[in-house]
Each structure stands twice: as structure tokens, then as C-alpha cells.
Short mmCIF file of C-alpha atoms in Angstrom, two decimals:
data_model
loop_
_atom_site.label_atom_id
_atom_site.label_comp_id
_atom_site.label_asym_id
_atom_site.label_seq_id
_atom_site.Cartn_x
_atom_site.Cartn_y
_atom_site.Cartn_z
CA UNK H 495 0.00 0.00 0.00
CA UNK H 496 1.32 3.43 -0.92
CA UNK H 497 2.09 5.62 2.08
CA UNK H 498 2.19 9.40 2.32
CA UNK H 499 5.47 10.78 3.60
CA UNK H 500 5.52 12.82 6.79
CA UNK H 501 7.33 16.09 7.39
CA UNK H 502 10.05 14.34 9.39
CA UNK H 503 12.34 11.61 8.07
CA UNK H 504 13.19 10.61 11.65
CA UNK H 505 9.79 9.19 12.58
CA UNK H 506 7.66 9.72 9.47
CA UNK H 507 7.81 6.08 8.37
CA UNK H 508 5.67 5.01 11.32
CA UNK H 509 2.06 4.28 10.40
CA UNK H 510 -0.60 5.39 12.87
CA UNK H 511 -3.99 3.71 12.85
CA UNK H 512 -6.91 5.78 14.14
CA UNK H 513 -10.14 4.03 15.13
CA UNK H 514 -13.27 6.21 15.27
CA UNK H 515 -16.55 4.53 16.32
CA UNK H 516 -19.55 6.42 14.93
CA UNK H 517 -23.10 6.43 16.27
CA UNK H 518 -25.62 9.19 15.46
CA UNK H 519 -23.15 12.08 15.55
CA UNK H 520 -24.12 13.96 12.38
CA UNK H 521 -23.86 17.25 14.28
CA UNK H 522 -20.22 16.71 15.29
CA UNK H 523 -18.68 14.25 12.83
CA UNK H 524 -17.38 16.77 10.31
CA UNK H 525 -15.40 18.67 12.95
CA UNK H 526 -13.93 15.41 14.19
CA UNK H 527 -12.87 14.25 10.71
CA UNK H 528 -11.49 17.64 9.74
CA UNK H 529 -9.19 17.53 12.77
CA UNK H 530 -7.95 14.07 11.73
CA UNK H 531 -7.47 14.71 8.01
CA UNK H 532 -5.54 17.93 8.60
CA UNK H 533 -3.04 16.46 11.04
CA UNK H 534 0.52 17.65 10.53
CA UNK H 535 1.48 13.97 10.59
CA UNK H 536 0.20 12.47 7.35
CA UNK H 537 1.06 8.76 7.57
CA UNK H 538 -2.33 7.70 8.87
CA UNK H 539 -4.79 4.87 8.34
CA UNK H 540 -8.22 6.12 9.42
CA UNK H 541 -10.87 3.54 10.26
CA UNK H 542 -14.44 4.84 10.64
CA UNK H 543 -16.79 2.30 12.21
CA UNK H 544 -20.46 3.13 11.73
CA UNK H 545 -22.15 1.32 14.60
CA UNK H 546 -25.71 1.23 13.31
CA UNK H 547 -26.31 4.99 13.05
CA UNK H 548 -29.86 6.01 12.16
CA UNK H 549 -29.01 9.60 11.16
CA UNK H 550 -26.81 10.86 8.29
CA UNK H 551 -23.51 9.89 9.95
CA UNK H 552 -22.74 7.11 7.44
CA UNK H 553 -23.35 9.43 4.48
CA UNK H 554 -21.00 12.02 5.98
CA UNK H 555 -18.36 9.33 6.50
CA UNK H 556 -18.72 8.22 2.86
CA UNK H 557 -18.41 11.81 1.70
CA UNK H 558 -15.00 12.08 3.36
CA UNK H 559 -13.90 8.59 2.28
CA UNK H 560 -14.52 9.55 -1.37
CA UNK H 561 -11.93 12.31 -1.01
CA UNK H 562 -9.20 10.54 0.98
CA UNK H 563 -7.82 7.05 0.34
CA UNK H 564 -6.54 6.83 3.92
CA UNK H 565 -10.12 6.32 5.11
CA UNK H 566 -11.80 2.92 5.37
CA UNK H 567 -15.40 2.58 6.58
CA UNK H 568 -16.88 -0.42 8.36
CA UNK H 569 -20.69 -0.33 8.38
CA UNK H 570 -22.11 -2.70 11.00
CA UNK H 571 -25.05 -3.46 13.26
CA UNK H 572 -25.19 -1.54 16.52
CA UNK H 573 -23.15 -3.34 19.17
CA UNK H 574 -21.82 -0.56 21.36
CA UNK H 575 -18.49 1.25 21.50
CA UNK H 576 -16.48 -1.69 22.83
CA UNK H 577 -17.76 -3.93 20.05
CA UNK H 578 -16.94 -1.28 17.43
CA UNK H 579 -13.43 -0.74 18.79
CA UNK H 580 -12.78 -4.49 18.81
CA UNK H 581 -13.86 -4.69 15.16
CA UNK H 582 -11.28 -1.98 14.46
CA UNK H 583 -8.53 -3.80 16.33
CA UNK H 584 -9.28 -7.01 14.43
CA UNK H 585 -9.31 -5.15 11.11
CA UNK H 586 -5.82 -3.74 11.71
CA UNK H 587 -4.68 -7.17 12.96
CA UNK H 588 -5.79 -8.74 9.68
CA UNK H 589 -8.39 -10.94 11.39
CA UNK H 590 -11.30 -9.67 9.27
CA UNK H 591 -11.23 -11.20 5.80
CA UNK H 592 -13.24 -9.44 3.09
CA UNK H 593 -13.78 -9.71 -0.67
CA UNK H 594 -15.07 -7.33 -3.33
CA UNK H 595 -18.86 -7.18 -3.30
CA UNK H 596 -19.42 -5.04 -6.37
CA UNK H 597 -17.37 -3.13 -8.92
CA UNK H 598 -17.37 0.65 -9.09
CA UNK H 599 -18.16 2.68 -12.18
CA UNK H 600 -16.81 6.10 -11.22
CA UNK H 601 -13.32 7.00 -10.16
CA UNK H 602 -14.69 8.91 -7.16
CA UNK H 603 -17.10 6.25 -5.91
CA UNK H 604 -16.28 3.79 -3.15
CA UNK H 605 -15.55 0.10 -3.56
CA UNK H 606 -17.65 -2.23 -1.43
CA UNK H 607 -16.45 -5.35 0.38
CA UNK H 608 -18.17 -8.03 2.41
CA UNK H 609 -16.95 -10.39 5.13
CA UNK H 610 -16.07 -13.99 4.27
CA UNK H 611 -17.14 -16.67 6.74
CA UNK H 612 -18.07 -15.98 10.36
CA UNK H 613 -19.25 -12.41 10.85
CA UNK H 614 -19.06 -11.90 14.63
CA UNK H 615 -19.43 -8.13 14.42
CA UNK H 616 -22.42 -8.25 12.04
CA UNK H 617 -20.62 -6.15 9.45
CA UNK H 618 -22.80 -5.18 6.50
CA UNK H 619 -20.18 -3.62 4.23
CA UNK H 620 -16.64 -2.29 4.21
CA UNK H 621 -16.11 0.79 2.02
CA UNK H 622 -12.84 2.09 0.60
CA UNK H 623 -11.62 4.26 -2.26
CA UNK H 624 -9.07 1.53 -3.04
CA UNK H 625 -9.89 -1.01 -5.74
CA UNK H 626 -8.42 -3.79 -3.59
CA UNK H 627 -8.76 -3.90 0.16
CA UNK H 628 -5.28 -4.17 1.65
CA UNK H 629 -4.97 -4.47 5.40
CA UNK H 630 -2.48 -1.78 6.47
CA UNK H 631 0.38 -2.69 8.78
CA UNK H 632 0.30 -0.08 11.53
CA UNK H 633 2.88 0.75 14.19
CA UNK H 634 0.79 2.78 16.62
CA UNK H 635 -2.89 2.99 17.45
CA UNK H 636 -5.08 5.83 18.65
CA UNK H 637 -8.80 5.97 19.50
CA UNK H 638 -10.90 9.08 18.89
CA UNK H 639 -14.59 9.44 19.72
CA UNK H 640 -16.64 10.78 16.82
CA UNK H 641 -18.15 13.70 18.74
CA UNK H 642 -14.70 14.93 19.85
CA UNK H 643 -11.71 16.36 18.00
CA UNK H 644 -7.95 16.67 18.43
CA UNK H 645 -5.24 19.29 18.05
CA UNK H 646 -3.79 19.40 14.54
CA UNK H 647 -0.35 18.31 15.78
CA UNK H 648 -1.67 15.68 18.21
CA UNK H 649 -0.48 12.63 16.26
CA UNK H 650 2.90 14.16 15.41
CA UNK H 651 3.61 15.12 19.02
CA UNK H 652 2.77 11.60 20.16
CA UNK H 653 4.75 9.75 17.48
CA UNK H 654 7.86 11.77 18.38
CA UNK H 655 7.73 10.29 21.88
CA UNK H 656 6.75 6.68 21.14
CA UNK H 657 10.21 5.16 20.72
CA UNK H 658 10.61 2.36 23.28
CA UNK H 659 7.20 3.20 24.77
CA UNK H 660 4.21 0.86 25.12
CA UNK H 661 1.62 3.47 26.09
CA UNK H 662 1.61 7.26 25.86
CA UNK H 663 -0.85 9.19 28.02
CA UNK H 664 -1.70 12.80 27.09
CA UNK H 665 -4.12 15.31 28.62
CA UNK H 666 -7.43 16.68 27.37
CA UNK H 667 -9.73 19.67 27.64
CA UNK H 668 -13.47 19.47 28.27
CA UNK H 669 -15.96 21.29 26.05
CA UNK H 670 -19.46 21.62 27.50
CA UNK H 671 -22.45 22.14 25.24
CA UNK H 672 -26.20 22.54 25.46
CA UNK H 673 -27.59 23.11 28.93
CA UNK H 674 -24.50 21.68 30.62
CA UNK H 675 -22.92 24.69 32.29
CA UNK H 676 -19.74 23.69 34.07
CA UNK H 677 -16.44 25.45 34.56
CA UNK H 678 -13.88 23.16 32.95
CA UNK H 679 -11.04 24.86 34.80
CA UNK H 680 -12.57 23.91 38.16
CA UNK H 681 -12.66 20.20 37.33
CA UNK H 682 -9.14 18.82 37.01
CA UNK H 683 -8.44 16.03 34.53
CA UNK H 684 -7.22 12.63 35.78
CA UNK H 685 -3.69 13.38 34.60
CA UNK H 686 -3.72 16.65 36.56
CA UNK H 687 -4.96 14.82 39.66
CA UNK H 688 -1.92 12.57 39.47
CA UNK H 689 0.27 15.64 39.77
CA UNK H 690 2.16 15.06 36.51
CA UNK H 691 3.41 18.44 35.29
CA UNK H 692 6.37 17.40 33.13
CA UNK H 693 7.09 14.80 30.48
CA UNK H 694 8.46 11.57 31.91
CA UNK H 695 8.68 7.82 31.44
CA UNK H 696 7.37 5.65 34.27
CA UNK H 697 6.70 2.00 35.04
CA UNK H 698 3.24 0.56 35.78
CA UNK H 699 4.31 0.04 39.41
CA UNK H 700 5.17 3.75 39.71
CA UNK H 701 1.85 4.76 38.12
CA UNK H 702 -0.22 2.55 40.42
CA UNK H 703 1.74 3.74 43.45
CA UNK H 704 0.92 7.33 42.52
CA UNK H 705 -2.68 6.25 41.96
CA UNK H 706 -2.89 5.07 45.56
CA UNK H 707 -1.35 8.29 46.86
CA UNK H 708 -3.87 10.49 45.05
CA UNK H 709 -6.73 8.04 45.71
CA UNK H 710 -7.43 7.55 42.03
CA UNK H 711 -9.46 4.38 41.49
CA UNK H 712 -10.28 4.28 37.76
CA UNK H 713 -8.35 4.25 34.48
CA UNK H 714 -10.94 5.09 31.84
CA UNK H 715 -9.04 7.13 29.25
CA UNK H 716 -9.36 5.19 26.01
CA UNK H 717 -8.98 8.27 23.81
CA UNK H 718 -6.31 9.93 25.97
CA UNK H 719 -3.31 8.26 24.45
CA UNK H 720 -1.43 6.36 21.81
CA UNK H 721 -0.25 2.78 22.11
CA UNK H 722 2.25 0.51 20.43
CA UNK H 723 0.15 -1.79 18.27
CA UNK H 724 2.62 -4.68 18.37
CA UNK H 725 2.50 -4.56 22.17
CA UNK H 726 -1.32 -4.68 22.03
CA UNK H 727 -1.17 -7.71 19.73
CA UNK H 728 1.41 -9.42 21.94
CA UNK H 729 -0.87 -9.30 24.99
CA UNK H 730 -3.97 -10.20 22.91
CA UNK H 731 -6.07 -7.55 24.60
CA UNK H 732 -9.48 -6.38 23.43
CA UNK H 733 -12.36 -4.55 25.05
CA UNK H 734 -14.34 -6.84 27.35
CA UNK H 735 -17.96 -7.72 26.72
CA UNK H 736 -19.20 -6.12 29.93
CA UNK H 737 -22.22 -3.84 30.42
CA UNK H 738 -20.26 -0.91 31.90
CA UNK H 739 -16.73 0.48 32.21
CA UNK H 740 -15.21 -1.60 29.42
CA UNK H 741 -12.71 1.20 28.80
CA UNK H 742 -11.53 0.97 32.42
CA UNK H 743 -11.12 -2.79 32.00
CA UNK H 744 -9.10 -2.31 28.80
CA UNK H 745 -6.74 0.35 30.11
CA UNK H 746 -6.13 -1.26 33.48
CA UNK H 747 -5.03 -4.51 31.83
CA UNK H 748 -3.06 -2.61 29.19
CA UNK H 749 -1.15 -0.51 31.72
CA UNK H 750 -0.57 -3.41 34.10
CA UNK H 751 1.10 -5.49 31.36
CA UNK H 752 3.20 -2.67 29.91
CA UNK H 753 6.87 -2.00 30.58
CA UNK H 754 7.12 1.72 29.81
CA UNK H 755 4.49 4.47 30.00
CA UNK H 756 5.15 7.97 28.67
CA UNK H 757 3.42 10.82 30.49
CA UNK H 758 2.78 13.78 28.17
CA UNK H 759 0.90 16.51 30.10
CA UNK H 760 -0.27 18.47 27.06
CA UNK H 761 -3.96 19.04 26.27
CA UNK H 762 -4.16 17.51 22.80
CA UNK H 763 -7.75 16.25 22.87
CA UNK H 764 -11.05 18.12 23.05
CA UNK H 765 -13.61 16.04 24.92
CA UNK H 766 -17.10 17.21 24.11
CA UNK H 767 -19.76 16.80 26.81
CA UNK H 768 -23.32 17.35 25.65
CA UNK H 769 -26.76 16.10 26.76
CA UNK H 770 -26.53 13.07 24.43
CA UNK H 771 -23.00 12.00 25.39
CA UNK H 772 -22.47 8.42 26.60
CA UNK H 773 -21.09 10.08 29.73
CA UNK H 774 -22.28 13.44 30.98
CA UNK H 775 -21.91 15.23 34.26
CA UNK H 776 -25.48 15.34 35.49
CA UNK H 777 -24.75 12.83 38.23
CA UNK H 778 -28.07 11.00 37.74
CA UNK H 779 -28.83 7.50 36.51
CA UNK H 780 -32.13 7.80 34.65
CA UNK H 781 -33.72 5.70 31.92
CA UNK H 782 -32.18 7.87 29.20
CA UNK H 783 -28.70 7.16 30.62
CA UNK H 784 -29.13 3.38 30.33
CA UNK H 785 -27.63 2.08 27.03
CA UNK H 786 -30.19 0.71 24.59
CA UNK H 787 -28.80 -2.83 24.74
CA UNK H 788 -29.26 -2.92 28.54
CA UNK H 789 -32.81 -1.61 28.79
CA UNK H 790 -34.28 -5.11 28.32
CA UNK H 791 -32.95 -5.98 31.80
CA UNK H 792 -34.89 -3.22 33.57
CA UNK H 793 -37.80 -5.59 34.18
CA UNK H 794 -35.54 -7.70 36.41
CA UNK H 795 -34.92 -4.68 38.65
CA UNK H 796 -38.47 -3.34 39.06
CA UNK H 797 -37.85 -0.81 36.29
CA UNK H 798 -35.28 0.94 38.50
CA UNK H 799 -32.41 2.31 36.31
CA UNK H 800 -30.21 3.02 39.34
CA UNK H 801 -30.53 -0.57 40.54
CA UNK H 802 -29.71 -1.94 37.08
CA UNK H 803 -26.72 0.38 36.90
CA UNK H 804 -25.41 -0.89 40.25
CA UNK H 805 -25.86 -4.50 39.16
CA UNK H 806 -24.02 -3.86 35.88
CA UNK H 807 -21.23 -2.12 37.74
CA UNK H 808 -20.85 -5.06 40.12
CA UNK H 809 -20.86 -7.54 37.24
CA UNK H 810 -18.30 -5.52 35.28
CA UNK H 811 -16.06 -5.36 38.36
CA UNK H 812 -16.30 -9.14 38.81
CA UNK H 813 -15.40 -9.73 35.16
CA UNK H 814 -12.48 -7.31 35.36
CA UNK H 815 -11.15 -8.85 38.56
CA UNK H 816 -11.34 -12.36 37.10
CA UNK H 817 -9.37 -11.27 34.02
CA UNK H 818 -6.70 -9.59 36.16
CA UNK H 819 -6.38 -12.70 38.34
CA UNK H 820 -5.75 -14.78 35.20
CA UNK H 821 -3.05 -12.41 33.96
CA UNK H 822 -1.39 -12.39 37.38
CA UNK H 823 -1.41 -16.19 37.57
CA UNK H 824 0.11 -16.46 34.09
CA UNK H 825 2.98 -14.17 35.08
CA UNK H 826 2.09 -11.46 32.55
CA UNK H 827 1.99 -8.81 35.28
CA UNK H 828 5.17 -8.07 37.25
CA UNK H 829 5.06 -9.17 40.94
CA UNK H 830 5.78 -5.62 42.13
CA UNK H 831 2.86 -4.31 40.07
CA UNK H 832 0.60 -7.08 41.41
CA UNK H 833 1.40 -6.14 45.00
CA UNK H 834 0.58 -2.47 44.40
CA UNK H 835 -2.63 -3.31 42.52
CA UNK H 836 -3.86 -5.31 45.52
CA UNK H 837 -3.45 -2.33 47.83
CA UNK H 838 -5.88 -0.15 45.92
CA UNK H 839 -7.44 -1.18 42.61
CA UNK H 840 -8.13 -4.89 43.15
CA UNK H 841 -9.62 -4.45 46.59
CA UNK H 842 -12.06 -1.86 45.30
CA UNK H 843 -13.07 -4.10 42.39
CA UNK H 844 -13.57 -6.94 44.85
CA UNK H 845 -15.76 -4.72 47.04
CA UNK H 846 -18.02 -3.92 44.07
CA UNK H 847 -18.07 -7.51 42.82
CA UNK H 848 -19.10 -8.94 46.19
CA UNK H 849 -22.19 -6.74 46.00
CA UNK H 850 -23.63 -9.09 43.34
CA UNK H 851 -25.22 -11.20 46.07
CA UNK H 852 -27.37 -8.30 47.24
CA UNK H 853 -29.52 -8.25 44.08
CA UNK H 854 -32.76 -10.18 43.71
CA UNK H 855 -31.86 -11.26 40.15
CA UNK H 856 -28.79 -12.13 38.06
CA UNK H 857 -30.03 -11.92 34.45
CA UNK H 858 -26.53 -11.65 32.96
CA UNK H 859 -25.13 -14.60 34.89
CA UNK H 860 -22.34 -12.91 36.84
CA UNK H 861 -22.73 -14.81 40.14
CA UNK H 862 -20.52 -17.81 39.16
CA UNK H 863 -17.58 -15.37 38.91
CA UNK H 864 -17.69 -14.98 42.69
CA UNK H 865 -16.33 -18.51 43.20
CA UNK H 866 -12.83 -17.23 42.52
CA UNK H 867 -13.36 -13.82 44.09
CA UNK H 868 -14.67 -14.90 47.50
CA UNK H 869 -11.36 -16.44 48.67
CA UNK H 870 -9.61 -13.17 47.81
CA UNK H 871 -12.30 -11.19 49.65
CA UNK H 872 -11.82 -13.38 52.72
CA UNK H 873 -8.03 -13.01 52.56
CA UNK H 874 -8.24 -9.21 52.25
CA UNK H 875 -11.25 -8.96 54.63
CA UNK H 876 -13.52 -7.25 52.13
CA UNK H 877 -17.29 -7.37 52.49
CA UNK H 878 -18.68 -4.55 54.64
CA UNK H 879 -20.04 -2.74 51.57
CA UNK H 880 -21.88 -5.87 50.38
CA UNK H 881 -23.14 -6.74 53.87
CA UNK H 882 -24.69 -3.31 54.32
CA UNK H 883 -26.26 -3.56 50.86
CA UNK H 884 -27.80 -6.87 51.92
CA UNK H 885 -29.06 -5.47 55.23
CA UNK H 886 -32.78 -5.40 55.98
CA UNK H 887 -32.73 -1.59 56.19
CA UNK H 888 -31.20 -1.09 52.74
CA UNK H 889 -33.22 -3.78 50.94
CA UNK H 890 -36.52 -2.75 52.53
CA UNK H 891 -35.94 0.91 51.67
CA UNK H 892 -34.96 0.00 48.11
CA UNK H 893 -38.10 -2.10 47.61
CA UNK H 894 -40.25 0.71 48.99
CA UNK H 895 -38.71 3.35 46.71
CA UNK H 896 -39.07 1.11 43.65
CA UNK H 897 -42.78 0.65 44.39
CA UNK H 898 -43.41 4.34 43.66
CA UNK H 899 -41.97 4.20 40.13
CA UNK H 900 -45.08 2.67 38.53
CA UNK H 901 -48.44 1.06 39.31
CA UNK H 902 -46.99 -2.28 38.22
CA UNK H 903 -44.10 -1.89 40.66
CA UNK H 904 -46.52 -0.94 43.43
CA UNK H 905 -48.53 -4.12 42.88
CA UNK H 906 -45.35 -6.20 42.83
CA UNK H 907 -43.89 -4.46 45.88
CA UNK H 908 -45.79 -6.60 48.41
CA UNK H 909 -44.17 -9.75 47.04
CA UNK H 910 -40.76 -8.07 46.88
CA UNK H 911 -40.99 -6.85 50.47
CA UNK H 912 -42.10 -10.33 51.59
CA UNK H 913 -39.03 -11.88 49.91
CA UNK H 914 -36.80 -9.26 51.54
CA UNK H 915 -38.17 -10.19 54.97
CA UNK H 916 -37.79 -13.92 54.27
CA UNK H 917 -34.22 -13.38 53.10
CA UNK H 918 -33.51 -11.35 56.21
CA UNK H 919 -34.47 -14.32 58.37
CA UNK H 920 -31.81 -16.39 56.62
CA UNK H 921 -29.23 -13.66 57.12
CA UNK H 922 -29.91 -13.08 60.81
CA UNK H 923 -26.43 -14.27 61.66
CA UNK H 924 -25.01 -11.47 59.51
CA UNK H 925 -22.10 -9.71 61.18
CA UNK H 926 -23.08 -6.83 63.43
CA UNK H 927 -22.20 -3.20 62.79
CA UNK H 928 -19.30 -3.17 65.24
CA UNK H 929 -17.49 -6.03 63.47
CA UNK H 930 -17.82 -4.23 60.13
CA UNK H 931 -15.18 -1.79 61.32
CA UNK H 932 -12.56 -4.50 60.83
CA UNK H 933 -13.23 -4.69 57.11
CA UNK H 934 -11.07 -3.02 54.45
CA UNK H 935 -14.15 -1.39 52.93
CA UNK H 936 -15.74 -0.16 56.16
CA UNK H 937 -15.45 3.52 55.17
CA UNK H 938 -17.10 2.86 51.82
CA UNK H 939 -19.93 1.01 53.54
CA UNK H 940 -20.56 4.00 55.80
CA UNK H 941 -21.42 6.07 52.72
CA UNK H 942 -24.35 3.73 52.04
CA UNK H 943 -25.99 4.87 55.27
CA UNK H 944 -26.49 8.28 53.65
CA UNK H 945 -28.49 6.78 50.78
CA UNK H 946 -32.22 7.44 50.77
CA UNK H 947 -32.87 3.69 50.51
CA UNK H 948 -31.07 3.01 53.78
CA UNK H 949 -32.61 5.96 55.62
CA UNK H 950 -36.17 5.00 54.62
CA UNK H 951 -35.50 1.34 55.39
CA UNK H 952 -34.16 2.18 58.84
CA UNK H 953 -37.31 4.14 59.70
CA UNK H 954 -39.51 1.30 58.45
CA UNK H 955 -37.63 -1.34 60.47
CA UNK H 956 -37.98 0.78 63.60
CA UNK H 957 -41.72 1.06 63.00
CA UNK H 958 -42.09 -2.66 62.33
CA UNK H 959 -39.71 -4.24 64.82
CA UNK H 960 -39.14 -1.82 67.71
#
């Protein structure tokens, strides 16, 4: 495949793959693509993945692909961002095999390709200006969300610093739109919270140590960096099929298995936050914030979006913890890094995962994952958070609140409350409040007492049992 030369002979032969998942972003897509196509670094392979958009996003993507041979479009069924990103990783890895579907008549029109054999990502068509679909061999990989955009020298600045580096982490700037009125300057970015002010190379152990010092618990910055693609292939990492926080799962495993991380505290990415973002800063978990593919599970949680969200979070934590345990056992994570992870990240994941037993239903089948997690929880003395969630006060209050969400829930509430009381009888030997102080997660469990569910439940138990 013919490659465009960069401005610099020193690093210009490196090919950078950029994966951009697209879903109903017709309002923002042009600005995103303009920022990519006009990068000062030209040696790019741009992969646009239309994830079942119902607006004009695909047509806009085709418009740009007709003008630039560096663009390839994958048009697929909606499967979520993680699914789209994995399709992109497999495309660049040469795992997706496609053939010509139809010939083109005009020089400016796009060639169409279809998948041969098993089509796990439900890809309809692959579009390219090229008459034969060649899988590019890339050196580095970057993710960009289709409603965001990047500085024009973003790729060049990163490539300059990628020699001998597995992962580069740069900073970003928030852009609020619509009725979201926040002062971006007052909300520090994760990189700022870590206290990194200068460029430096660090090890995973050093990063996780700093994470503990600044009490940083999550690593969700998929679009905040560049990574060595051969390193990614070597560790066979993809985004997990979990309902929430798949980006945290990906980056935690990526960083933990790396050898060298480059910290680049420059704001190269513009992160747009608008009312329709996958993540906004309203702080509420309502029906509109539940992804479409998860809404079918609401019936299992009395139509309560907050309860479904908590369940998904617990299940995602259990999945993540299980994957990390496997990598630790296989020796892919350095012992020093493992020890530091246990002190902060793993214990918190365990705390969330153990909460799975407090839910009345397990529609996604996460409970079997606890078989391997419970011994770790016992060893680290983790469980206060889950025990308080399972308490009569919390469960009774939760059932009462859910009953007010609909007439159907109200009619079901009597049965739910009965089951809560029956379950409470079985858990009467649950550890008392004083012993909870000995648990690692005691402080976290104390926060639950401020929840409305617990406060209402406590008043009800006093009325019923005092």
C-alpha cells in the first residue's frame, strides 16, 4: 500500500492507525474528521466504524472517504463502542477477511467489500476508495470518539515520543455544550490529579503507586493516548464484553502489562460533553442514561435504572477482577505491580463484585464469577459494603422506593418486600455493625448509610420491629 510521507524523516515512516466509532453524531462528525485529516502527521490509516447509526452519519463518513484514500469505513449493526473498537482492532490485525462485493463505475465512488465466513461483528459492508482492500500494517494505534476532535499536531507530538514506549498518556480539555454549564477549569483532569506536570517515562508500578497516593481508582481514558500496536497484539487484549466500564477494564489490563508508559501533560484532545454523550456530568442515573442494549434488563430490577446500573457495575467489576487474576497467575503482570494493585485497585473491584449477592436477580449470569473472588475477599477482609447492601434496612428501603416508580411496581412491591423479609431471616447471623469496622471497605460502607434507601428502610424497620 502506498504511504504518504511525513514532514520528518526521523519518525515519518511510522504508520498510525486511528479508530473512530460512529453512532448518530451527524452534528459533530465533520469537525472530528477535519481535525484528523488535517493532522501535521500524514502517515495515517483512518478507520471509521459506523455502529448502526440512524441519522446521516454514514453518508457524511462516505463523503470524506470519497476524497481521501486513507479512510476505510466499516458499516455494522449496533453493538456498542467496545464492540466497534474491537472490530477496528481485528481489522488492523488482519483478522477480518473481506472480498469485493461489487465493482465501481466512477473513479470517485467507493468500492464495497463483504466479510467472508463468520461475521461476529455483524458487518454489512466495508467501504474504501481503493480497488483492492489491503490491510495496512500499523505501528501505533489511537482511539478518537466521533463527537470529539484533536489538536492538529496531536499525532505528530505523540509519534515523536513513542520510541521504546508501550503506552503514551496525554491530557485533554473538556468542552461543555447545550444546557450543561460547568467550569472546565474547576474540574481537574485525571492526569492533573496525578500531579504530573512534566514529560516523563514511568513504570506501571510507579503509576499505580501514585494512583494510591492520590486516591485515584479508575483508568478510563481510552482516547487519551497512543499505544504501540505490536504490544497490544502481543498481549492479545481487546475490550471486554461487559455492560459498563469496558474502557476501564481495557486500560487497566493494558497498563498493568506494559513496561514503559510515557506521560505527556499536554492538552491535545477536546472532549465534548453534551446532553446526548455516553457520559455526561449530570450525576443522575435515569432511563435515558441506560444504554439501549441494557434496557431489556430493567424488568428484572423493578424498572429501576439506578438498581440496574449498580448491578451492571458489580458484574463488570467481577469480570475485570477475574481477568486480572488470570493475567497475574500467568505471570504477565510483574510481581511488584501485582502487589501495588492489591493495595488499591483490586480491593475496590472486589468490594463492588461482592455486592452481586445483594440483588434479587442475576439476568446476565455474573454470580458464578464470585467462586474465585470470594477467597480473595476473605483473605483481604472485604465485604462490609456488600453486607450493608444486603441489610434489611437497605433492601426494605430499596423495595419501597421502587414501588413508587409505577403502578406495576406498586402491585409487585408486596411480594418483593415479603421476599426481603424472608431473606432477612436467613441472614440473621449477619455480622453486626461493630465487626464491620474491621473490614477493608468499612469507610465505603458507611457512605451507604447516607443513601435514601437506607434511611427509609431504617425508619420502616424501627416502625415494624421496635
